[in-house]
Coordinates of C-alpha atoms and ligand atoms in Angstrom, one line a residue:
M1 CA 66.3 30.1 29.8
S2 CA 67.1 28.2 32.9
L3 CA 71.0 27.9 35.4
I4 CA 71.8 24.7 35.5
V5 CA 74.4 23.7 37.9
Q6 CA 76.4 21.1 37.1
K7 CA 79.1 19.2 39.1
F8 CA 82.1 16.5 37.4
G9 CA 84.0 14.0 39.8
G10 CA 87.4 12.9 39.6
S11 CA 87.4 10.6 37.0
S12 CA 85.1 13.1 35.4
V13 CA 88.0 15.3 34.4
A14 CA 91.0 12.3 34.9
N15 CA 92.5 13.0 31.3
A16 CA 92.8 14.9 28.5
E17 CA 89.8 13.2 27.0
R18 CA 87.9 12.9 30.0
V19 CA 88.1 17.3 30.0
M20 CA 87.0 16.8 26.3
N21 CA 84.5 14.8 26.5
V22 CA 82.7 17.5 30.0
A23 CA 83.9 20.5 27.9
G24 CA 81.4 19.0 25.1
I25 CA 78.4 18.4 27.9
V26 CA 79.0 21.5 29.6
T27 CA 79.0 23.1 26.2
D28 CA 75.1 21.4 24.9
T29 CA 73.6 22.6 27.7
Y30 CA 75.2 25.9 27.3
N31 CA 73.2 26.0 24.0
K32 CA 70.3 24.9 25.1
G33 CA 70.5 28.9 26.1
N34 CA 71.1 27.9 29.8
D35 CA 73.5 29.8 32.6
V36 CA 76.7 27.2 33.2
I37 CA 77.8 26.8 35.9
V38 CA 80.3 23.8 37.0
V39 CA 82.4 23.2 39.9
V40 CA 85.1 20.0 39.4
S41 CA 86.7 18.2 41.2
A42 CA 90.8 17.4 41.5
Q43 CA 91.3 15.1 38.7
G44 CA 91.8 11.3 39.0
D45 CA 93.2 10.6 42.3
T46 CA 95.4 14.0 42.6
T47 CA 94.2 14.8 46.1
D48 CA 95.3 11.2 47.4
D49 CA 98.7 11.2 45.7
L50 CA 98.7 14.7 47.3
I51 CA 98.6 13.8 50.4
E52 CA 100.7 11.6 50.0
K53 CA 103.6 13.8 49.1
A54 CA 102.7 15.8 52.2
K55 CA 103.6 12.7 54.2
E56 CA 106.4 11.9 52.6
I57 CA 107.6 15.5 53.3
N58 CA 106.2 15.7 57.2
P59 CA 103.4 13.0 58.2
H60 CA 102.8 15.5 60.9
A61 CA 102.8 18.9 58.8
S62 CA 99.4 21.7 60.3
K63 CA 96.7 21.9 58.7
R64 CA 96.9 24.7 57.3
E65 CA 99.8 23.7 55.1
T66 CA 97.4 20.7 54.4
D67 CA 94.6 22.8 52.8
M68 CA 96.8 24.5 50.6
L69 CA 98.8 22.0 49.1
L70 CA 95.3 19.8 48.4
S71 CA 93.2 23.0 47.3
A72 CA 96.1 22.5 44.6
G73 CA 94.1 19.7 43.3
E74 CA 91.2 21.3 42.3
Q75 CA 93.3 24.5 41.0
I76 CA 94.4 22.0 37.6
S77 CA 91.3 20.7 36.7
I78 CA 89.2 24.7 36.4
S79 CA 92.1 25.6 34.9
L80 CA 92.4 22.6 31.8
L81 CA 88.3 22.6 31.5
A82 CA 88.3 26.2 30.8
M83 CA 91.3 25.6 28.4
A84 CA 89.5 22.5 26.9
I85 CA 86.0 25.2 26.4
E86 CA 87.7 28.2 24.7
K87 CA 89.2 25.3 22.1
L88 CA 85.0 25.2 21.9
G89 CA 85.2 28.1 21.4
Y90 CA 82.8 29.5 24.4
P91 CA 82.9 32.1 26.2
V92 CA 84.8 31.2 29.8
V93 CA 86.3 32.0 33.1
S94 CA 87.5 29.0 35.4
L95 CA 87.2 30.3 39.9
L96 CA 89.4 29.6 42.6
G97 CA 86.5 29.0 45.7
W98 CA 87.4 32.6 47.4
Q99 CA 86.8 34.1 44.0
A100 CA 83.1 32.0 43.9
G101 CA 82.7 33.9 47.1
F102 CA 83.0 30.9 49.2
Q103 CA 83.4 31.7 53.3
T104 CA 83.4 28.9 55.9
T105 CA 84.2 29.2 58.9
S106 CA 88.8 28.2 60.0
A107 CA 88.2 24.2 61.3
H108 CA 91.1 23.3 58.3
T109 CA 90.3 20.2 56.3
S110 CA 86.8 19.7 57.2
A111 CA 86.3 23.6 57.4
R112 CA 82.1 23.8 56.7
I113 CA 80.3 26.3 54.8
K114 CA 79.3 29.2 56.1
R115 CA 77.9 31.7 53.3
V116 CA 78.2 31.5 49.5
V117 CA 79.0 35.4 47.9
P118 CA 78.0 34.8 44.4
D119 CA 78.8 38.3 42.7
R120 CA 81.4 37.8 40.5
I121 CA 79.3 34.5 39.8
K122 CA 77.0 36.0 38.9
K123 CA 78.8 39.3 37.1
E124 CA 79.9 36.7 34.6
L125 CA 76.7 35.0 34.2
D126 CA 75.6 38.6 32.8
Q127 CA 78.4 38.2 30.4
R128 CA 76.9 34.9 29.0
R129 CA 81.0 33.1 29.9
I130 CA 80.2 29.7 30.8
V131 CA 81.7 30.3 35.2
I132 CA 84.6 26.9 36.2
V133 CA 84.4 26.6 40.1
A134 CA 87.0 24.3 42.0
G135 CA 85.4 22.8 44.4
F136 CA 86.1 21.7 47.7
Q137 CA 87.4 24.6 49.0
G138 CA 87.0 28.4 50.7
L139 CA 88.4 31.0 52.4
N140 CA 87.5 31.6 56.0
R141 CA 88.0 34.4 58.1
Y142 CA 91.4 34.6 58.7
D143 CA 92.3 35.1 54.6
D144 CA 93.3 31.2 54.2
I145 CA 92.5 28.9 52.0
T146 CA 89.9 25.8 53.6
T147 CA 89.1 22.8 53.0
L148 CA 85.6 20.8 52.7
G149 CA 86.6 17.4 53.6
R150 CA 87.1 14.7 51.8
G151 CA 84.5 14.5 48.8
G152 CA 84.0 17.6 49.8
S153 CA 83.3 19.1 45.8
D154 CA 79.4 17.7 46.3
T155 CA 78.2 20.0 49.7
S156 CA 80.5 22.7 46.1
A157 CA 77.9 22.7 43.4
V158 CA 74.8 22.4 46.4
A159 CA 75.6 25.3 47.7
I160 CA 76.1 27.7 45.0
A161 CA 72.8 26.0 43.5
T162 CA 71.0 27.4 46.6
A163 CA 72.7 31.1 46.6
L164 CA 71.8 31.1 43.0
H165 CA 68.2 29.5 43.3
A166 CA 69.4 27.4 40.6
D167 CA 67.1 25.3 38.3
L168 CA 68.8 22.4 38.7
C169 CA 72.4 20.4 40.1
Q170 CA 73.2 17.9 38.3
I171 CA 76.0 15.9 40.2
Y172 CA 78.1 13.5 37.4
T173 CA 79.9 10.7 38.3
D174 CA 81.3 7.6 37.1
V175 CA 78.2 5.7 37.5
E176 CA 74.5 5.5 35.7
G177 CA 72.7 6.8 39.8
V178 CA 71.9 5.9 42.8
Y179 CA 72.3 1.7 43.1
T180 CA 70.7 -0.3 46.2
A181 CA 74.7 -1.3 46.3
D182 CA 77.5 0.2 45.1
P183 CA 77.3 -1.2 41.5
R184 CA 81.2 -2.1 41.1
K185 CA 81.2 -4.2 43.6
V186 CA 77.5 -5.6 43.2
K187 CA 77.1 -6.7 39.4
K188 CA 72.8 -7.4 40.3
A189 CA 72.9 -3.2 42.3
I190 CA 69.8 -2.6 40.7
K191 CA 70.3 2.0 39.6
L192 CA 67.1 3.9 41.3
K193 CA 65.3 6.1 39.6
E194 CA 64.6 8.6 42.6
I195 CA 65.1 8.1 46.3
S196 CA 64.0 10.7 49.3
Y197 CA 66.4 12.9 51.0
D198 CA 66.4 11.3 54.2
E199 CA 67.0 7.8 52.4
M200 CA 69.7 9.2 50.8
L201 CA 71.3 10.9 53.7
E202 CA 71.6 7.9 55.5
L203 CA 73.1 5.6 52.4
A204 CA 76.3 8.6 52.3
T205 CA 76.7 9.0 55.9
L206 CA 76.9 4.3 56.1
G207 CA 79.0 5.1 53.1
A208 CA 77.8 4.9 50.0
Q209 CA 80.3 7.6 49.0
V210 CA 78.2 8.9 45.4
L211 CA 76.9 11.5 46.9
N212 CA 79.2 13.6 50.7
N213 CA 76.5 12.8 53.3
R214 CA 76.8 16.6 54.0
S215 CA 76.2 18.2 50.7
V216 CA 72.2 16.0 51.1
E217 CA 71.8 18.1 54.3
M218 CA 72.4 20.9 51.9
A219 CA 70.4 20.0 49.2
K220 CA 66.9 18.5 52.1
K221 CA 67.4 22.2 54.0
Y222 CA 67.1 24.3 50.9
N223 CA 64.7 21.5 49.4
I224 CA 67.8 21.8 46.3
E225 CA 66.5 18.5 44.0
L226 CA 69.9 16.7 43.2
E227 CA 70.3 14.2 39.6
V228 CA 73.3 12.3 40.2
L229 CA 74.5 11.0 36.7
S230 CA 77.9 9.4 34.5
S231 CA 79.3 12.1 33.0
L232 CA 80.5 8.3 31.0
T233 CA 77.3 7.4 28.8
K234 CA 73.7 9.3 28.6
A235 CA 71.8 7.0 30.7
P236 CA 68.9 8.5 33.1
G237 CA 70.4 9.1 36.6
T238 CA 68.3 9.6 39.9
L239 CA 66.8 11.4 41.5
V240 CA 66.6 13.4 45.0
K241 CA 64.3 15.0 46.2
E242 CA 61.9 14.7 49.3
N243 CA 58.7 12.6 47.9
A244 CA 60.8 10.0 45.9
K245 CA 58.2 7.3 45.3
M246 CA 60.3 4.8 46.1
E247 CA 59.2 1.2 43.9
K248 CA 57.6 -0.6 45.9
M249 CA 60.6 -1.2 47.5
L250 CA 61.4 -2.8 51.2
I251 CA 64.3 -1.3 51.3
S252 CA 66.2 1.7 49.3
G253 CA 69.9 0.6 49.6
V254 CA 73.0 -2.3 51.2
A255 CA 75.8 0.1 52.1
K256 CA 79.6 -1.2 53.4
D257 CA 81.5 1.6 56.0
T258 CA 85.6 -0.3 56.5
D259 CA 86.3 3.3 58.2
V260 CA 85.5 2.4 61.8
A261 CA 87.0 1.1 64.9
R262 CA 85.8 -0.5 67.6
I263 CA 86.7 0.8 71.2
S264 CA 86.1 -0.9 74.3
V265 CA 86.0 0.0 77.9
T266 CA 86.2 -2.8 80.2
G267 CA 85.6 -2.9 84.5
I268 CA 83.5 0.2 85.0
P269 CA 82.1 0.6 88.2
D270 CA 78.6 0.1 88.6
R271 CA 77.6 3.1 89.1
P272 CA 75.4 5.7 87.9
G273 CA 77.6 9.1 85.7
L274 CA 80.4 7.1 84.4
A275 CA 78.8 6.8 80.8
F276 CA 78.0 10.3 80.8
K277 CA 81.5 11.8 81.5
M278 CA 82.9 9.2 79.4
F279 CA 81.3 10.3 76.5
A280 CA 81.9 13.8 78.2
K281 CA 85.9 13.4 77.2
L282 CA 85.7 12.2 74.2
S283 CA 82.8 14.8 72.6
A284 CA 85.1 17.9 73.5
K285 CA 86.9 16.8 71.7
D286 CA 84.9 16.5 68.8
I287 CA 84.9 12.7 68.6
N288 CA 81.6 11.6 67.4
V289 CA 80.5 7.9 68.9
D290 CA 78.1 5.9 66.5
I291 CA 76.8 2.3 67.6
I292 CA 77.1 2.2 71.3
L293 CA 76.5 -0.9 73.7
Q294 CA 77.2 -1.4 77.1
S295 CA 76.7 -4.9 79.1
I296 CA 74.6 -6.3 82.0
G297 CA 77.0 -5.1 85.1
R298 CA 78.4 -8.3 86.6
N299 CA 80.4 -8.2 90.0
D300 CA 79.8 -3.9 90.4
T301 CA 81.4 -3.6 86.6
K302 CA 80.4 -3.6 83.4
D303 CA 81.6 -3.0 80.5
I304 CA 80.6 -0.5 77.7
S305 CA 82.6 -0.3 74.0
F306 CA 81.1 1.8 70.9
T307 CA 82.5 2.5 67.2
V308 CA 84.0 6.0 66.0
A309 CA 85.7 6.9 62.0
K310 CA 89.0 5.5 61.7
S311 CA 90.4 8.6 61.8
K312 CA 89.8 9.4 65.9
G313 CA 90.3 6.0 67.0
E314 CA 94.2 6.5 68.3
E315 CA 92.9 9.7 69.3
A316 CA 90.2 8.1 71.5
V317 CA 91.9 5.6 72.8
A318 CA 94.2 7.6 74.4
I319 CA 91.9 10.4 76.3
L320 CA 90.1 6.9 77.5
K321 CA 93.9 5.6 78.7
D322 CA 93.3 8.5 80.4
Y323 CA 90.6 8.2 81.8
I324 CA 90.3 4.8 83.6
N325 CA 92.8 5.4 86.0
V326 CA 90.2 8.5 87.5
I327 CA 86.8 6.4 87.0
G328 CA 88.2 2.5 88.4
A329 CA 87.9 1.0 84.9
K330 CA 89.9 -2.0 83.9
E331 CA 91.3 -1.1 80.4
V332 CA 90.5 0.1 77.0
L333 CA 90.4 -2.6 73.4
Y334 CA 91.1 -1.2 70.0
D335 CA 90.1 -3.5 66.7
D336 CA 89.9 -1.2 63.4
N337 CA 89.2 -5.0 61.5
I338 CA 85.2 -4.4 61.7
A339 CA 83.1 -2.6 59.2
K340 CA 79.6 -1.9 59.8
V341 CA 77.2 -2.8 56.7
S342 CA 73.9 -1.0 57.3
I343 CA 70.6 -1.2 55.0
V344 CA 68.8 1.9 54.2
G345 CA 65.2 2.6 53.7
A346 CA 61.6 3.9 54.3
G347 CA 60.1 0.9 54.2
M348 CA 61.4 -1.0 57.2
E349 CA 58.8 1.6 59.3
S350 CA 55.7 0.0 58.6
H351 CA 57.1 -3.3 58.0
A352 CA 58.2 -5.5 60.3
G353 CA 61.0 -8.3 59.8
V354 CA 63.5 -6.3 57.8
A355 CA 65.9 -6.6 60.6
S356 CA 65.6 -9.9 61.0
K357 CA 65.5 -10.9 57.7
M358 CA 69.0 -8.9 56.7
F359 CA 70.0 -11.5 60.2
E360 CA 69.0 -14.2 58.1
A361 CA 71.4 -14.0 55.1
L362 CA 74.5 -12.8 58.0
Y363 CA 73.1 -16.1 59.0
D364 CA 73.4 -17.9 55.9
S365 CA 76.7 -17.1 55.4
H366 CA 78.0 -17.8 58.8
I367 CA 78.8 -14.1 59.8
N368 CA 78.9 -13.0 63.0
I369 CA 77.2 -9.7 64.3
Q370 CA 79.4 -7.9 67.4
M371 CA 77.0 -5.1 67.2
I372 CA 73.4 -3.6 65.7
S373 CA 72.1 -0.5 65.9
T374 CA 69.1 0.7 64.6
S375 CA 66.7 2.9 63.4
E376 CA 63.0 4.3 61.7
I377 CA 64.7 4.0 58.6
K378 CA 68.1 2.0 59.2
V379 CA 69.9 -1.7 60.7
S380 CA 73.1 -1.0 61.7
V381 CA 75.4 -4.5 61.9
L382 CA 79.3 -4.3 63.0
I383 CA 80.8 -7.6 61.5
D384 CA 84.3 -8.6 60.9
K385 CA 86.4 -6.7 58.2
N386 CA 87.1 -9.4 56.3
D387 CA 83.5 -10.4 56.3
A388 CA 81.9 -7.2 54.6
D389 CA 82.0 -7.6 50.8
T390 CA 80.2 -11.3 50.8
A391 CA 78.2 -10.1 54.0
V392 CA 77.0 -7.1 51.9
A393 CA 76.5 -9.0 48.3
A394 CA 74.3 -11.8 50.9
I395 CA 72.0 -8.8 51.5
H396 CA 71.7 -7.3 48.4
S397 CA 70.5 -10.9 46.6
K398 CA 68.4 -11.6 50.0
F399 CA 66.0 -8.3 49.6
F400 CA 66.5 -8.1 45.8
E401 CA 67.3 -11.0 44.2
Ligands
ADP501 P1 84.0 11.6 41.5 O1 85.0 11.7 42.2 O2 82.5 11.4 40.4 O3 83.0 12.2 43.4 P2 82.7 8.8 44.3 O4 84.3 8.0 43.4 O5 82.7 10.0 45.7 O6 82.9 9.8 42.5 O7 81.9 7.7 43.8 C1 81.0 7.9 42.9 C2 81.2 5.8 43.0 O8 80.7 5.3 44.4 C3 80.5 5.0 42.1 O9 81.9 4.8 41.5 C4 80.4 3.0 42.6 O10 82.0 2.7 43.3 C5 80.4 4.3 45.1 N1 79.3 4.0 45.2 C6 79.4 3.5 46.6 N2 77.6 3.1 47.1 C7 77.1 3.8 45.3 C8 76.4 3.5 45.0 N3 75.2 3.4 46.6 N4 75.5 4.1 44.2 C9 75.9 4.1 43.1 N5 77.1 4.4 43.5 C10 77.7 4.3 44.6
LIG502 N1 89.2 16.2 45.4 C1 88.3 15.4 46.6 C2 89.4 14.7 47.2 O1 89.7 14.1 46.5 C3 87.6 16.8 46.4 C4 86.1 15.7 46.1 O2 86.7 14.5 45.1 O3 84.8 15.5 46.2 O4 87.8 14.0 48.4
MG503 MG1 82.8 11.9 45.0

């Protein structure tokens, strides 16, 4: 007998038929003698719809009330799935995040899981019940409901698998695994049999939404092997693990992120300490800066450009506009008509020419690169947003076709 955690995303439970389909998968697993814990997301576009509803009433609603609202989406799907399993004649119980023991930090709408106290889950498993847990939510130390940020149910699943030392953590979604590019955008994308935590973490962080990056980070930390697979077909999925065999590929995937904005601060006096002070202002407000480019000083001034998440753009610009007078810089420019396209692969550490191959693909498609950033296992470029899909396709075909 094994303890298996199965997570189903929003599209897997989008309507009654899909909910019954999931109930079938879960009870099949249970029938084999396993203990089963199921983590579910809100149905279909429910979370987006709830966000829209809130905006109609108050676009500046507090994050506490936003969490109260958004957590309702998962309450609907856990109860419906439990009803479906009851209908099939199996013992089942649904639990909200707090009932399942999810304790989080107090940062509403982007809380982090501090610990899972699985006493209630264990009691239910001891009764041989299938346990259905609401993903994406928890309780902070003030006893207020929190949510984990978009896509957070993946992390809920990995956290339960960690807390209960599960034998397997399966992430069921609407594609058959992790591919070399988004299979909905790139028809020739190839399904990977295995991928390492590090490469998956980069891909997830750089825009491949198939797994939430925090879930991969946690899986790596606690060495929880993940299986990503489809709830709609029986095809074998992708294993995410420490020592993954990568079929002699130079790179493991191409990812696109359009949630980026570029900020440029021009005419900064060319003297030490100003970059530090500028970025310290941003980090004090928890604004993460990504690709940074500094121009060579001219006429005793320089320009610094960098990217931030779009959602932080307005706040970052406001902070910097206040600050340029203090340091005597000229102006703050903002552009969110951009995209970050990246390649990821452990193979590039030992092979020359990977970056140039990527740049060649962009050149062949007449796409201009605005900024570049690299690490041991990734290369990212910033380009015009309108070119992003063409760029992904061109790069993918250069490396894989
Ligand atoms: P869920 O609702 O199950 O959490 P998501 O929509 O969050 O599903 O993630 C699945 C989607 O991720 C797929 O439908 C696919 O379009 C997208 N995706 C992006 N990049 C990749 C990739 N490299 N491999 C697989 N899917 C990807
Ligand atoms: N329902 C949440 C969202 O749409 C959490 C998740 O799907 O993982 O972001
Ligand atoms: Mg998801």
